[in-house]
Tab-separated table of C-alpha atoms in Angstrom:
chain	number	residue	atom	x	y	z
S	1	MET	CA	233.736	-14.930	30.344
S	2	ARG	CA	231.355	-13.915	27.992
S	3	SER	CA	231.626	-11.069	25.217
S	4	THR	CA	230.127	-9.592	22.129
S	5	ARG	CA	231.158	-7.182	19.669
S	6	ILE	CA	228.827	-3.984	20.068
S	7	ASP	CA	228.998	-0.950	17.519
S	8	THR	CA	229.067	2.515	19.096
S	9	GLY	CA	227.203	5.169	17.699
S	10	ARG	CA	227.176	8.310	19.034
S	11	THR	CA	229.637	10.269	22.052
S	12	PHE	CA	227.889	12.688	23.606
S	13	MET	CA	229.874	15.113	26.742
S	14	LEU	CA	227.517	15.768	29.512
S	15	ALA	CA	228.647	18.418	31.537
S	16	LEU	CA	226.729	18.307	35.511
S	17	ASP	CA	227.529	21.528	37.565
S	18	HIS	CA	226.424	22.493	40.993
S	19	GLY	CA	224.123	21.402	43.068
S	20	GLU	CA	222.892	18.416	40.561
S	21	ASP	CA	222.057	14.911	41.046
S	22	PHE	CA	224.019	12.341	39.497
S	23	PHE	CA	222.014	10.026	38.744
S	24	THR	CA	218.714	11.961	37.702
S	25	SER	CA	220.775	14.096	35.564
S	26	LEU	CA	222.849	11.356	34.067
S	27	THR	CA	219.772	9.457	33.224
S	28	ALA	CA	217.841	12.353	32.184
S	29	PHE	CA	220.247	13.271	29.897
S	30	CYS	CA	220.058	10.163	27.819
S	31	SER	CA	216.570	9.613	28.232
S	32	GLU	CA	216.198	12.931	25.909
S	33	GLN	CA	219.059	11.009	23.568
S	34	GLY	CA	217.561	8.227	23.491
S	35	ILE	CA	220.105	6.220	25.167
S	36	ARG	CA	219.142	3.238	26.413
S	37	ALA	CA	222.663	1.437	26.789
S	38	GLY	CA	226.624	2.642	26.114
S	39	PHE	CA	229.735	3.026	28.277
S	40	ILE	CA	231.241	6.154	31.014
S	41	PRO	CA	234.869	5.227	29.863
S	42	ALA	CA	236.516	7.545	32.543
S	43	PHE	CA	234.113	10.861	34.529
S	44	VAL	CA	236.204	13.544	36.297
S	45	GLY	CA	234.477	15.998	39.044
S	46	GLY	CA	233.480	17.282	42.535
S	47	PHE	CA	230.745	15.623	44.614
S	48	SER	CA	229.410	17.630	48.183
S	49	SER	CA	228.205	14.695	49.449
S	50	ALA	CA	228.604	10.215	47.637
S	51	ARG	CA	226.225	7.132	48.871
S	52	LEU	CA	228.797	4.447	47.602
S	53	VAL	CA	228.512	0.813	49.284
S	54	GLY	CA	230.592	0.338	51.814
S	55	SER	CA	230.759	-0.281	55.387
S	56	CYS	CA	232.993	-0.038	58.867
S	57	LYS	CA	231.934	-3.296	59.632
S	58	PRO	CA	233.510	-6.261	59.912
S	59	LEU	CA	231.987	-8.799	56.677
S	60	ALA	CA	229.575	-11.364	57.727
S	61	ASN	CA	230.741	-13.542	54.772
S	62	PRO	CA	232.812	-11.828	52.041
S	63	GLU	CA	231.782	-13.699	48.904
S	64	ALA	CA	228.374	-12.714	48.909
S	65	PRO	CA	228.068	-8.742	48.595
S	66	LEU	CA	228.126	-5.565	50.487
S	67	TRP	CA	224.149	-3.986	50.040
S	68	GLU	CA	225.303	-1.458	52.669
S	69	GLU	CA	226.761	2.100	51.924
S	70	ILE	CA	228.653	4.423	53.262
S	71	THR	CA	227.410	8.409	53.120
S	72	VAL	CA	231.040	10.775	52.623
S	73	GLU	CA	231.453	13.887	51.923
S	74	THR	CA	233.557	16.885	49.215
S	75	LEU	CA	235.367	14.576	47.617
S	76	GLU	CA	237.359	14.295	43.931
S	77	ALA	CA	236.518	11.996	41.945
S	78	LEU	CA	237.451	9.054	38.612
S	79	GLY	CA	234.861	6.626	37.507
S	80	GLY	CA	233.529	5.195	35.057
S	81	GLY	CA	230.477	1.991	33.790
S	82	THR	CA	227.878	0.860	31.625
S	83	LEU	CA	225.272	2.427	31.080
S	84	ALA	CA	222.519	-0.852	29.762
S	85	TRP	CA	218.503	-1.616	29.453
S	86	ASP	CA	216.870	-3.290	33.320
S	87	THR	CA	214.271	-4.823	30.591
S	88	GLU	CA	212.007	-5.847	33.991
S	89	GLN	CA	211.649	-2.468	35.326
S	90	ASP	CA	211.653	-1.355	30.737
S	91	CYS	CA	213.820	1.406	32.141
S	92	LEU	CA	218.085	2.445	32.418
S	93	ALA	CA	220.216	0.902	34.868
S	94	PRO	CA	223.705	2.064	35.367
S	95	HIS	CA	226.268	0.813	36.780
S	96	ILE	CA	229.314	3.333	38.285
S	97	HIS	CA	231.772	2.468	40.189
S	98	VAL	CA	234.627	5.695	41.321
S	99	ALA	CA	237.949	6.001	43.635
S	100	ALA	CA	237.210	9.052	45.763
S	101	GLY	CA	239.899	10.846	47.403
S	102	LEU	CA	237.903	13.015	50.823
S	103	LYS	CA	239.382	16.655	49.699
S	104	GLY	CA	238.902	17.653	53.760
S	105	ASP	CA	241.026	14.146	54.828
S	106	SER	CA	244.245	14.773	53.035
S	107	ALA	CA	243.010	13.039	50.144
S	108	ASP	CA	242.208	9.775	51.527
S	109	GLY	CA	240.639	6.827	49.230
S	110	ARG	CA	237.887	4.951	49.007
S	111	VAL	CA	237.885	3.126	45.411
S	112	SER	CA	233.701	1.722	45.178
S	113	HIS	CA	230.456	1.175	43.435
S	114	LEU	CA	228.674	4.559	43.529
S	115	LEU	CA	224.377	5.494	44.397
S	116	GLY	CA	224.578	8.231	44.354
S	117	ALA	CA	226.252	11.955	44.451
S	118	THR	CA	226.369	15.555	43.957
S	119	VAL	CA	228.196	17.718	42.701
S	120	GLN	CA	230.633	20.369	43.670
S	121	PHE	CA	231.918	22.457	41.162
S	122	ILE	CA	231.628	20.571	37.435
S	123	CYS	CA	231.233	17.055	36.978
S	124	GLU	CA	232.570	15.859	33.220
S	125	ILE	CA	231.340	12.402	31.816
S	126	PRO	CA	232.264	11.424	28.242
S	127	ILE	CA	229.329	9.431	26.763
S	128	VAL	CA	229.704	7.028	23.958
S	129	GLU	CA	226.161	5.255	23.065
S	130	VAL	CA	226.069	0.845	22.326
S	131	LEU	CA	223.469	0.618	19.662
S	132	GLY	CA	221.452	-2.417	19.736
S	133	SER	CA	219.084	-3.594	17.295
S	134	GLU	CA	215.059	-2.324	16.988
S	135	ASN	CA	213.653	-5.120	19.268
S	136	SER	CA	216.459	-4.776	22.051
S	137	PRO	CA	219.482	-2.573	23.171
S	138	GLY	CA	222.502	-3.131	23.066
S	139	LEU	CA	223.149	-3.774	26.546
S	140	THR	CA	221.377	-4.949	29.303
S	141	ARG	CA	220.802	-5.578	32.874
S	142	ARG	CA	219.245	-8.887	34.132
S	143	ARG	CA	219.887	-9.812	37.987
S	144	ALA	CA	221.119	-13.361	39.241
S	145	ALA	CA	219.787	-14.960	41.327
S	146	GLU	CA	221.834	-17.876	42.292
S	147	LEU	CA	224.704	-15.304	42.418
S	148	TYR	CA	222.841	-13.680	45.601
S	149	ASP	CA	220.728	-11.358	43.137
S	150	VAL	CA	223.176	-9.338	40.887
S	151	PRO	CA	222.741	-7.600	38.549
S	152	LEU	CA	224.496	-9.268	35.558
S	153	LEU	CA	225.945	-7.355	32.052
S	154	GLY	CA	224.316	-9.297	29.418
S	155	PHE	CA	223.965	-8.678	25.420
S	156	GLY	CA	220.668	-7.785	23.491
S	157	THR	CA	218.089	-10.377	23.873
S	158	GLY	CA	220.450	-12.841	25.275
S	159	HIS	CA	223.235	-12.534	28.486
């Protein structure tokens, strides 16, 4: 277990409109506002299309992370996640998960890591900034080679 006390900064409500790309718009907003770390407690919205981590095949190694993806269409979503700074790539690294119901399939559900999405009608996203120091964002993301290269959450310059 790892933990740290965080100091929060500004709080925003971001509304993405019909046809916008979820991650392009989210990262552009964070860049415009100078947000390098934060969290999204829960967002609601619709997606005309979304790419999620998933597979319809048996897993070769259930202990390993799944890197395959599926595409689903016309869904309602509830999600949340963290916004951390990737110190190796020097960019924002959002980590977002969603629980989504497929509207055209009796709201059959999917729960997974969000890889990409196009907004249908609206997506309302509260963002809480996490403050860091002058030299380091409050939350960072680094890949752990010993854990299949999964990007892990770190705290400032430490892990």
